[in-house]
Coordinates of C-alpha atoms in Angstrom, one line a residue:
X11 CA 10.5 -7.2 7.4
X12 CA 7.2 -7.1 6.1
X13 CA 3.7 -5.8 6.7
X14 CA 0.1 -6.6 5.4
X15 CA -1.6 -3.8 2.9
X16 CA -4.1 -3.1 6.1
X17 CA -1.1 -3.0 8.8
X18 CA 0.6 -0.4 6.0
X19 CA -2.7 0.7 6.1
X20 CA -2.8 1.8 9.6
X21 CA -0.2 3.5 9.5
X22 CA -0.4 5.7 6.4
X23 CA -4.1 6.5 7.9
X24 CA -3.0 7.1 11.5
X25 CA -0.3 9.3 9.9
X26 CA -2.7 11.6 8.6
X27 CA -3.1 10.1 4.2
X28 CA -6.4 10.0 2.9
X29 CA -7.5 6.2 3.0
X30 CA -10.9 4.8 1.7
X31 CA -12.6 2.9 4.7
X32 CA -11.5 -0.9 5.2
X33 CA -12.8 -3.4 7.6
X34 CA -10.4 -7.0 8.5
X35 CA -11.7 -9.5 8.6
X36 CA -11.2 -13.2 8.6
X37 CA -14.0 -15.3 7.3
X38 CA -16.3 -15.5 4.8
X39 CA -19.4 -14.2 6.9
X40 CA -17.8 -11.3 8.3
X41 CA -16.8 -10.0 5.5
X42 CA -20.6 -10.4 4.9
X43 CA -21.2 -8.2 8.0
X44 CA -17.8 -6.0 6.4
X45 CA -19.9 -5.5 3.1
X46 CA -22.4 -3.3 4.4
X47 CA -20.9 -1.3 7.3
X48 CA -19.4 0.8 4.6
X49 CA -22.6 0.4 2.4
X50 CA -24.0 1.6 4.9
X51 CA -20.7 4.5 5.2
X52 CA -21.5 5.5 2.2
X53 CA -19.3 3.4 -0.7
X54 CA -21.5 2.7 -3.4
X55 CA -20.0 -1.2 -3.3
X56 CA -16.8 -2.7 -2.0
X57 CA -13.5 -4.7 -2.7
X58 CA -12.3 -7.8 -1.2
X59 CA -8.3 -8.4 -0.2
X60 CA -5.5 -11.5 0.4
X61 CA -4.0 -10.4 2.7
X62 CA -1.2 -12.0 1.8
X63 CA 3.2 -11.0 1.7
X64 CA 2.9 -11.0 -1.4
X65 CA 2.6 -8.9 -5.5
X66 CA 0.3 -9.8 -8.0
X67 CA -2.6 -10.8 -6.0
X68 CA -5.2 -9.8 -8.6
X69 CA -3.7 -12.1 -11.3
X70 CA -3.7 -14.6 -8.9
X71 CA -7.8 -13.7 -7.6
X72 CA -7.2 -12.2 -4.5
X73 CA -8.6 -9.3 -5.3
X74 CA -12.8 -8.7 -6.0
X75 CA -15.1 -6.2 -6.5
X76 CA -18.1 -7.8 -4.7
X77 CA -21.3 -5.7 -5.2
X78 CA -23.2 -7.3 -2.5
X79 CA -23.2 -8.9 1.5
X80 CA -23.5 -11.7 -0.5
X81 CA -20.8 -11.6 -3.0
X82 CA -18.8 -11.3 0.1
X83 CA -19.5 -13.6 1.7
X84 CA -19.2 -15.7 -1.2
X85 CA -15.8 -14.4 -2.7
X86 CA -13.7 -13.7 1.0
X87 CA -15.2 -18.3 1.0
X88 CA -12.9 -18.6 -2.2
X89 CA -10.1 -16.6 -1.6
X90 CA -9.8 -18.4 2.2
X91 CA -11.1 -22.4 0.4
X92 CA -6.6 -22.3 -1.0
X93 CA -3.5 -21.0 -0.8
X94 CA -2.7 -17.7 -3.2
X95 CA -0.7 -18.4 -6.3
X96 CA 1.0 -15.7 -8.3
X97 CA 4.3 -14.7 -10.0
X98 CA 6.0 -13.9 -6.5
X99 CA 4.9 -16.8 -4.5
X100 CA 6.0 -20.3 -6.8
X101 CA 3.6 -23.1 -8.0
X102 CA 2.8 -23.9 -3.4
X103 CA 1.2 -20.6 -2.8
X104 CA 0.2 -18.7 0.3
X105 CA -2.4 -19.3 2.4
X106 CA -4.5 -17.1 3.2
X107 CA -6.1 -16.3 7.0
X108 CA -7.2 -12.4 6.9
X109 CA -8.6 -10.3 4.0
X110 CA -9.5 -6.5 3.3
X111 CA -13.4 -5.7 2.5
X112 CA -11.9 -2.0 1.4
X113 CA -15.2 0.9 0.3
X114 CA -14.2 1.5 -3.5
X115 CA -14.1 4.2 -4.8
X116 CA -14.4 6.0 -8.2
X117 CA -11.2 6.3 -9.7
X118 CA -10.3 9.2 -12.5
X119 CA -6.5 8.5 -12.7
X120 CA -3.8 6.1 -11.2
X121 CA -0.4 7.3 -10.0
X122 CA 2.4 4.3 -8.8
X123 CA 4.7 6.8 -5.7
X124 CA 6.9 4.5 -3.1
X125 CA 10.5 5.0 -1.1
X126 CA 13.4 2.8 -1.3
X127 CA 16.6 3.3 -0.2
X128 CA 18.7 4.1 -2.7
X129 CA 22.3 2.1 -1.9
X130 CA 24.4 3.8 -4.8
X131 CA 23.9 7.3 -2.5
X132 CA 23.7 6.2 1.2
X133 CA 19.8 8.0 0.9
X134 CA 15.9 7.6 0.3
X135 CA 15.2 8.5 -3.1
X136 CA 11.1 9.0 -3.8
X137 CA 9.9 7.3 -6.8
X138 CA 6.7 8.5 -9.2
X139 CA 4.9 7.7 -12.0
X140 CA 1.3 8.7 -13.8
X141 CA 1.5 4.9 -14.2
X142 CA 0.0 3.7 -11.4
X143 CA -1.5 0.6 -10.9
X144 CA 0.6 -2.0 -12.4
X145 CA 3.7 -3.1 -11.0
X146 CA 6.7 0.0 -11.0
X147 CA 9.2 -2.8 -12.4
X148 CA 7.1 -3.6 -15.5
X149 CA 7.4 0.4 -15.9
X150 CA 10.8 0.2 -15.5
X151 CA 11.3 -2.8 -18.1
X152 CA 8.5 -0.7 -20.1
X153 CA 8.7 2.6 -20.2
X154 CA 11.4 4.1 -17.6
X155 CA 11.3 7.8 -19.0
X156 CA 8.1 7.1 -16.9
X157 CA 9.3 7.0 -13.9
X158 CA 10.2 10.2 -11.7
X159 CA 13.2 10.2 -9.7
X160 CA 13.3 12.7 -6.7
X161 CA 16.5 12.1 -3.5
X162 CA 15.5 13.0 0.0
X163 CA 17.3 15.3 1.5
X164 CA 19.7 13.4 4.5
X165 CA 18.8 16.0 7.1
X166 CA 15.9 17.8 5.5
X167 CA 14.1 15.4 4.2
X168 CA 11.6 15.8 1.4
X169 CA 11.2 19.9 0.7
X170 CA 8.5 20.9 -0.2
X171 CA 9.5 22.6 -3.6
X172 CA 10.5 18.6 -4.3
X173 CA 7.5 18.0 -3.4
X174 CA 5.3 20.4 -5.6
X175 CA 7.6 20.0 -8.9
X176 CA 6.8 16.7 -8.4
X177 CA 3.2 16.9 -7.8
X178 CA 3.8 19.2 -11.4
X179 CA 5.4 17.1 -13.0
X180 CA 3.0 14.2 -12.6
X181 CA -0.1 15.8 -14.2
X182 CA -2.0 17.0 -10.6
X183 CA -3.7 20.3 -11.2
X184 CA -6.0 22.4 -9.3
X185 CA -6.0 21.4 -5.2
X186 CA -4.9 18.5 -6.0
X187 CA -1.5 19.7 -5.5
X188 CA -1.7 20.7 -2.8
X189 CA -3.2 17.5 -1.9
X190 CA -0.6 15.8 -3.0
X191 CA 2.4 17.2 -1.7
X192 CA 0.9 16.5 1.2
X193 CA 0.6 12.9 0.6
X194 CA 4.6 12.9 0.2
X195 CA 5.1 14.8 2.7
X196 CA 4.0 12.4 5.4
X197 CA 4.5 9.5 3.4
X198 CA 8.5 11.0 3.1
X199 CA 8.4 11.1 7.4
X200 CA 6.5 8.1 8.3
X201 CA 10.0 6.5 5.7
X202 CA 12.4 6.8 8.4
X203 CA 10.2 8.0 11.6
X204 CA 9.4 4.0 10.8
X205 CA 12.4 2.9 9.5
X206 CA 11.0 1.2 6.2
X207 CA 13.2 0.4 3.8
X208 CA 10.2 0.3 1.6
X209 CA 7.6 2.4 1.8
X210 CA 4.3 2.7 -1.4
X211 CA 1.0 3.5 -2.3
X212 CA 0.0 1.2 -5.5
X213 CA -2.4 2.7 -6.7
X214 CA -2.5 6.5 -5.4
X215 CA -5.5 7.5 -7.6
X216 CA -7.7 11.0 -8.0
X217 CA -11.9 11.0 -7.8
X218 CA -13.2 12.4 -11.0
X219 CA -14.9 16.1 -10.3
X220 CA -17.9 16.1 -8.1
X221 CA -19.7 19.3 -6.2
X222 CA -18.5 18.9 -3.0
X223 CA -15.0 18.0 -4.6
X224 CA -14.9 21.0 -8.1
X225 CA -11.0 19.6 -8.4
X226 CA -11.4 16.0 -6.9
X227 CA -9.2 14.0 -3.8
X228 CA -6.1 11.9 -4.0
X229 CA -6.2 8.9 -2.4
X230 CA -3.7 6.0 -1.2
X231 CA -6.3 2.9 -2.0
X232 CA -3.4 -0.8 -1.4
X233 CA -0.1 0.4 1.0
X234 CA 3.5 -1.8 1.4
X235 CA 5.7 -1.5 3.5
X236 CA 8.8 -3.2 4.7
X237 CA 11.1 -2.4 8.1
X238 CA 14.9 -2.7 8.0
X239 CA 15.0 -5.2 10.3
X240 CA 17.7 -4.1 12.0
X241 CA 15.3 -0.8 13.5
X242 CA 12.5 -3.6 15.4
X243 CA 14.5 -2.8 18.7
X244 CA 13.1 0.6 18.5
X245 CA 9.3 -0.1 17.4
X246 CA 8.1 -2.7 19.7
X247 CA 4.5 -1.5 18.0
X248 CA 5.6 -2.4 14.7
X249 CA 7.6 -6.0 15.9
X250 CA 4.0 -7.2 17.0
X251 CA 2.5 -6.7 13.1
X252 CA 4.9 -10.3 12.0
X253 CA 2.6 -12.0 11.0
X254 CA 5.0 -16.0 11.2
X255 CA 2.8 -17.5 8.8
X256 CA 4.5 -15.9 6.1
X257 CA 7.7 -16.0 6.6
X258 CA 9.8 -18.8 5.3
X259 CA 9.6 -22.0 7.8
X260 CA 14.1 -22.0 7.4
X261 CA 14.0 -17.2 8.1
X262 CA 11.8 -18.0 11.1
X263 CA 14.5 -20.9 12.6
X264 CA 17.7 -18.7 10.9
X265 CA 16.3 -16.3 12.9
X266 CA 15.6 -18.0 16.8
X267 CA 19.0 -18.3 16.9
X268 CA 20.5 -14.7 15.6
X269 CA 21.5 -15.7 11.9
X270 CA 20.7 -14.3 8.6

């Protein structure tokens, strides 16, 4: 079962991962109000993002930077007015009924960080790359050496020394290292605790140095999470997050009859 970005971000934030402030809306007027709230909270501007179970939202027009409440309203109006078409949806696209209005931040560098199940070794593996902000499949095709892999111990999970080694290999420096290690450790725990099949942050970013943060901050800007259907009986709260409007009708019908 796939979660929306805003749902995955909430789980990350609850686990202790730093994410920028964001507000879920379902109308243009709410988007304008959300923009004003975020700016009043210190955000320089914001980004309006379509909440759908598909990648490639940016290229499909589902992600818009906005610099005023009016721009937020207009962007929301456009995104909500028609199905979003990406390379993962097919030409018919998918309906957009919710938007995430998120505080924008200055970006120094983008990284990819994720965990999935390695069927060859029958255990989770953390995957990381300095080439964040793009699909990891594209990175693997264009530059496979840019992808780092770190298997998780079946009982111990991600060891601290593994996370620290991975942080150094990714190029984190100074206080960024401990921040990155913390995020990796929290991600690994959340993956196991929530019976995830996939959990990724893309991009994981560092912010520029400032007087308050001499080494910058490490933040999660986007999140994707897929839950193992076979484990949902243990997670009633996650089952309640299911968005049937984003699922295939044939799959829903099969589920009603106990079929895959």
